[in-house]
GROMACS .gro file of C-alpha atoms in nm:
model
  236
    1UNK     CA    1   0.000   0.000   0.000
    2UNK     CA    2   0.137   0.327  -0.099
    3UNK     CA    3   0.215   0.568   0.152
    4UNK     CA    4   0.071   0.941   0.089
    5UNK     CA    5   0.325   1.244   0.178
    6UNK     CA    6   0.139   1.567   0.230
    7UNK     CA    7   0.361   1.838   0.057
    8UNK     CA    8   0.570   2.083   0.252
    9UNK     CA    9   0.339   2.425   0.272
   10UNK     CA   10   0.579   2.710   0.116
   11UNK     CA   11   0.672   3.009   0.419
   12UNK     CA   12   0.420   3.267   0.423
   13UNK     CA   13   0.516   3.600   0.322
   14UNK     CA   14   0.503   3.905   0.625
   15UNK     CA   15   0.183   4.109   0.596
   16UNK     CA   16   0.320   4.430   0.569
   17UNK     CA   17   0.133   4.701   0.728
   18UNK     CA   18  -0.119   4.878   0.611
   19UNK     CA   19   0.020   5.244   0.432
   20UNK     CA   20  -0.179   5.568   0.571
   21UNK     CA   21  -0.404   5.653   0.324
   22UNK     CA   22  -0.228   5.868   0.083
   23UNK     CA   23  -0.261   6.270   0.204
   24UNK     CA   24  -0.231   6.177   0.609
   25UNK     CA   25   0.043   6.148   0.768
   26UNK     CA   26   0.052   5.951   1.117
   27UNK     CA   27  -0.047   6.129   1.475
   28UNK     CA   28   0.189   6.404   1.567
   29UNK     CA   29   0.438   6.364   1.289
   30UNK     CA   30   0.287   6.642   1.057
   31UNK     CA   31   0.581   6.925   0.990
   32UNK     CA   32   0.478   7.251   1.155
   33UNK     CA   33   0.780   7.451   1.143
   34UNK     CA   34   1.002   7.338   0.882
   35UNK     CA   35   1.122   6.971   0.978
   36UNK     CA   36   0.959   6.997   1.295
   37UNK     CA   37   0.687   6.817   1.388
   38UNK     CA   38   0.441   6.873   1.677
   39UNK     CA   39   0.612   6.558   1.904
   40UNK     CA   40   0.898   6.794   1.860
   41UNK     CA   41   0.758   7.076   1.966
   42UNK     CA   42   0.581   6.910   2.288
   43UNK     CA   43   0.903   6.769   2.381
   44UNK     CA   44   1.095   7.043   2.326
   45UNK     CA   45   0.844   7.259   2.533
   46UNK     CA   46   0.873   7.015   2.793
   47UNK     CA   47   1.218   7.027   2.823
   48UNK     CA   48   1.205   7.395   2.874
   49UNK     CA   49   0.957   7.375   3.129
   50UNK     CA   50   1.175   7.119   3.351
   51UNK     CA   51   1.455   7.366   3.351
   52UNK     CA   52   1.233   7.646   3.438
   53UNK     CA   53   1.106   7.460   3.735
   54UNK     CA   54   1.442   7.347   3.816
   55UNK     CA   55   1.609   7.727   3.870
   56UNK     CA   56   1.284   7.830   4.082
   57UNK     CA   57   1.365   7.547   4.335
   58UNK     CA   58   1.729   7.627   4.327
   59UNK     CA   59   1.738   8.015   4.366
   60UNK     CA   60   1.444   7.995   4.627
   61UNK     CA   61   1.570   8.062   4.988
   62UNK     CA   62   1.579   7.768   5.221
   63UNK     CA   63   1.322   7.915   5.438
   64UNK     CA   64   1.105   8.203   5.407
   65UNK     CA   65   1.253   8.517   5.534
   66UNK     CA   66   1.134   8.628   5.878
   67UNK     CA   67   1.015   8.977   6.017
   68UNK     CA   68   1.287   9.100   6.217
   69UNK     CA   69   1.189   9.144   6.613
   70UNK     CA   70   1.228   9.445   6.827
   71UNK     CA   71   1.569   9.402   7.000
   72UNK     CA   72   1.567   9.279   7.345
   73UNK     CA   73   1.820   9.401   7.555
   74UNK     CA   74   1.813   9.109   7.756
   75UNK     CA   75   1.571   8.883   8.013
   76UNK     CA   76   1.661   9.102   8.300
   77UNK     CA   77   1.542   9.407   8.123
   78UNK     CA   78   1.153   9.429   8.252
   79UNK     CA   79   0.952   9.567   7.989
   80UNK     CA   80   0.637   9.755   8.059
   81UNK     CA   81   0.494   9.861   7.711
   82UNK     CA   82   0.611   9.822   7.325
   83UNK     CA   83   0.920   9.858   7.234
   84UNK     CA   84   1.065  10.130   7.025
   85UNK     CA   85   1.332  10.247   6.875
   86UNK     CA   86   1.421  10.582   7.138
   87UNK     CA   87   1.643  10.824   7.172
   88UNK     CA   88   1.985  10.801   6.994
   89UNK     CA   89   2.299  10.873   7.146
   90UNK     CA   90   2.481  11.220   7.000
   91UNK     CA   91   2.087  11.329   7.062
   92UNK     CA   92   2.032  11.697   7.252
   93UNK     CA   93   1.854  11.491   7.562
   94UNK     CA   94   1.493  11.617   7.608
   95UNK     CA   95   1.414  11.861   7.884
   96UNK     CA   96   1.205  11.630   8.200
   97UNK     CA   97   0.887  11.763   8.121
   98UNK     CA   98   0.593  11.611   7.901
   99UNK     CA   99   0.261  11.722   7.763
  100UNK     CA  100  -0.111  11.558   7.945
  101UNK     CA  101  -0.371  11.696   7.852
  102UNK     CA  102  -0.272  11.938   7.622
  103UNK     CA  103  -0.081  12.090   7.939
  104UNK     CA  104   0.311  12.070   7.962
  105UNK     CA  105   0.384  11.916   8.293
  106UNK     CA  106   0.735  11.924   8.462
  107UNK     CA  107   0.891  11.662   8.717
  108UNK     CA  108   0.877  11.703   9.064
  109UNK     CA  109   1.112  11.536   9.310
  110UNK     CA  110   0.947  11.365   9.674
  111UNK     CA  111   0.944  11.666   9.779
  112UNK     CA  112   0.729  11.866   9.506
  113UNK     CA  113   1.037  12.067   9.383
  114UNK     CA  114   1.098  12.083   9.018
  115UNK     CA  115   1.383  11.895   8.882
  116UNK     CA  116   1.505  12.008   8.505
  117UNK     CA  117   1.797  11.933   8.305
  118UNK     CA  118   1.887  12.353   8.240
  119UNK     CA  119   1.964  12.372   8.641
  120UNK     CA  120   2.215  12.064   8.599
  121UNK     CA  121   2.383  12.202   8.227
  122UNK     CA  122   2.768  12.206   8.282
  123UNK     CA  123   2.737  11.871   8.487
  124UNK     CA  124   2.755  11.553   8.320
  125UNK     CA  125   2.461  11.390   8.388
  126UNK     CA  126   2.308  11.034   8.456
  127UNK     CA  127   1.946  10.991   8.401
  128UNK     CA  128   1.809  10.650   8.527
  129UNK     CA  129   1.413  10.528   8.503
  130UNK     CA  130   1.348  10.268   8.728
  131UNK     CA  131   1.064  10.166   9.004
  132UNK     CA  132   1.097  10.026   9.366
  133UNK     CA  133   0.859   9.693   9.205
  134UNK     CA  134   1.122   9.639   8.958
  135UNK     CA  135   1.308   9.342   9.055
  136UNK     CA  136   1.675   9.429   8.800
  137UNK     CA  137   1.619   9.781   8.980
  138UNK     CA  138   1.607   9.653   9.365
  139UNK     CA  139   1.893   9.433   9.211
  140UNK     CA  140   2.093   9.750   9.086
  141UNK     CA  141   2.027   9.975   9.370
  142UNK     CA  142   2.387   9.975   9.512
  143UNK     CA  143   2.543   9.993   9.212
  144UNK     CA  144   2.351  10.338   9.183
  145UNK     CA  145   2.405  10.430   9.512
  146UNK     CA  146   2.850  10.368   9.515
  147UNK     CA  147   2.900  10.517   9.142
  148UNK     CA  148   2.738  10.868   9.267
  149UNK     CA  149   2.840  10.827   9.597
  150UNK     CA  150   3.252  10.789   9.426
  151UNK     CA  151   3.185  11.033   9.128
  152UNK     CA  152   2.965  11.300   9.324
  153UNK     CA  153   3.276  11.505   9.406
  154UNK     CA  154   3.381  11.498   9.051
  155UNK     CA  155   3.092  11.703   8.952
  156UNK     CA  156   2.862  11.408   8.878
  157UNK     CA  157   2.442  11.494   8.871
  158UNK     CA  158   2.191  11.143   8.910
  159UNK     CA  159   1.835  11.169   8.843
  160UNK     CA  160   1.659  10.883   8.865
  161UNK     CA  161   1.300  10.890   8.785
  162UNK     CA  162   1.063  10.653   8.960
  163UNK     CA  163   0.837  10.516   8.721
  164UNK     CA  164   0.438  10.410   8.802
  165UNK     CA  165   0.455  10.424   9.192
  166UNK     CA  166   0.147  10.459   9.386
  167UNK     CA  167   0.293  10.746   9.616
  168UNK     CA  168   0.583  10.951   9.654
  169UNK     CA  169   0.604  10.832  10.028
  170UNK     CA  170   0.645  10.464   9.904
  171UNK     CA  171   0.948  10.596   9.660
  172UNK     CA  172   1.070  10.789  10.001
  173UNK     CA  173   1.097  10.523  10.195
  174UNK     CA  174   1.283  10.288   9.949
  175UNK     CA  175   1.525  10.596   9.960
  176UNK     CA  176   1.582  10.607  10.303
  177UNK     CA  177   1.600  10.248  10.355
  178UNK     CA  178   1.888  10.184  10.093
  179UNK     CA  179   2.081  10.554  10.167
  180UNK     CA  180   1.995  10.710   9.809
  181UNK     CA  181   2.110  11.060   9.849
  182UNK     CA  182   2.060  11.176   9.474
  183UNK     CA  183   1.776  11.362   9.330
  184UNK     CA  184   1.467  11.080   9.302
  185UNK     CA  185   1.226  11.214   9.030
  186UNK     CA  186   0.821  11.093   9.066
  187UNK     CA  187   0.691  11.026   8.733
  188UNK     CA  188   0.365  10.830   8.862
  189UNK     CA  189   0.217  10.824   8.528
  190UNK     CA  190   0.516  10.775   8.285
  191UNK     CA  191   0.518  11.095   8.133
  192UNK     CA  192   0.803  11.168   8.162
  193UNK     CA  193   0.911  10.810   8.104
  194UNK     CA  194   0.761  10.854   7.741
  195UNK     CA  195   0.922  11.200   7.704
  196UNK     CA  196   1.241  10.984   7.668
  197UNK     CA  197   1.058  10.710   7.470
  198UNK     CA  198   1.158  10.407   7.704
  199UNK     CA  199   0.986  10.096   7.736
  200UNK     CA  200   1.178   9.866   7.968
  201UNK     CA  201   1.318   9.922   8.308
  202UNK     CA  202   1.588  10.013   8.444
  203UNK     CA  203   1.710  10.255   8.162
  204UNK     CA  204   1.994  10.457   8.168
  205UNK     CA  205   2.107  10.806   7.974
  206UNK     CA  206   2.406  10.909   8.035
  207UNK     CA  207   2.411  11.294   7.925
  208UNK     CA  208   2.749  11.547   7.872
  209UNK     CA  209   2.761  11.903   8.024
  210UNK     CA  210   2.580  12.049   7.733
  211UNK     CA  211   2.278  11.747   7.750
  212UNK     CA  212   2.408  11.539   7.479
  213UNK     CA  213   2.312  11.157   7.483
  214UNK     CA  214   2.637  10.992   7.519
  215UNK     CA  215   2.568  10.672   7.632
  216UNK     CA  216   2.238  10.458   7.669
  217UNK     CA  217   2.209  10.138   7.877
  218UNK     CA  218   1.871   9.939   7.884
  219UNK     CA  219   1.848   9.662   8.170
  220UNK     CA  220   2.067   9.619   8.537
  221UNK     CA  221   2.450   9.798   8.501
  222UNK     CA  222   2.730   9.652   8.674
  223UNK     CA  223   2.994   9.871   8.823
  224UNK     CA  224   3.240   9.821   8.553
  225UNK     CA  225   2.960   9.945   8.302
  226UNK     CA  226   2.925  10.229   8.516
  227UNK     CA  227   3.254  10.304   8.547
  228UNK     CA  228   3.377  10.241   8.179
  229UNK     CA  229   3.093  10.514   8.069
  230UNK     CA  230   3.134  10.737   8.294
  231UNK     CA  231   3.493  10.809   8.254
  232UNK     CA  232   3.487  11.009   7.940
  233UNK     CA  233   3.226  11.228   8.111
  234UNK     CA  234   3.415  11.300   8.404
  235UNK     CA  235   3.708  11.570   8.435
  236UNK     CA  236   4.050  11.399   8.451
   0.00000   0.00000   0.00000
């Protein structure tokens, strides 16, 4: 019995793909601007836009920038309203009066008696606010007391202006209890105190013969302090 071969099938051709129909041209490869097509363009544009991002994020600051705060002189200063900016020293020092009420008012020492700056010109002068509540004043008060008490010779003039005290007689007897034997101003309701634009207690001017701010020191001062700014005032 014969066997029956099946011939060999010949290799199918590939299929090729089917042409675009003549006149179109395949999605986004249509010339725009010269050889250019629009996948071009898109990837060109987002190229552009990378490196756009890319310099914001590097020339932006690490953080934001910050509002910068009032200076602070320093924890033991004790601050009783906003802070400002104040006098500046080489500044003709205001005379110790103020304006309430539309009427100038002058200071008065414990004893009622007017205390300006024109009776004191020629003297250097050291003009401290502070207030018998004021814990860096109590803690100061000797320091006061010595540097007069060693400079008063040499021509030296303290006021120091007591700043919202109930009564004179309470600054008084703070006075007599710690031996304060210069001029103690009563500025009960800080007139005076704003006269010089200061905010914190204790706070110091220290004035020439002619009333010239020469030095300003906000907080508690040390005896070297003292000393070191009140040599230049002094005669030699």
């Amino acid at each position: 019995m014969a066997t029956r071969v099946d011939p060999i099938p010949a290799p199918q051709e590939p299929v090729p793909a089917p042409s675009p129909a003549p006149g179109r041209r395949a999605r986004g490869s249509r010339q725009v601007v010269g050889p250019f097509t629009l996948r071009h363009i898109a990837a060109l544009g987002a190229t552009l836009l990378a490196v756009a991002v890319g310099l914001i994020l590097v020339t932006l600051p690490v953080t934001a920038p910050s509002a910068s705060p009032p200076p602070v002189p320093g924890a033991s200063f004790f601050i009783i309203s906003a802070p400002t900016v104040g006098l500046s020293i080489g500044q003709k020092a205001p005379e110790l009066t103020a304006v309430v009420d539309g009427q100038t008012v002058g200071l008065t020492d414990l004893s009622g008696n007017p205390v300006t700056l024109a009776a004191l010109r020629g003297h250097p002068v050291w003009v401290s606010f502070w207030a018998t509540w004021c814990p860096p004043c109590q803690a100061e008060t000797p320091v006061l007391r010595d540097l007069y008490q060693g400079h008063r010779a040499a021509g030296l003039a303290m006021v120091a202006i007591s700043v919202q005290e109930t009564t004179a007689d309470d600054v008084r007897a703070y006075a007599q209890k710690y031996g304060l034997e210069f001029t103690i101003g009563f500025d009960a309701t800080s007139a005076i105190f704003k006269t010089y634009q200061a905010y914190g207690l204790p706070t110091h001017f220290f004035l020439d013969g002619d009333g010239v701010i020469r030095a300003i020191h906000l907080g508690p001062i040390t005896t070297a302090q003292g000393e070191a700014i009140l040599a230049p005032l002094l005669p030699h």
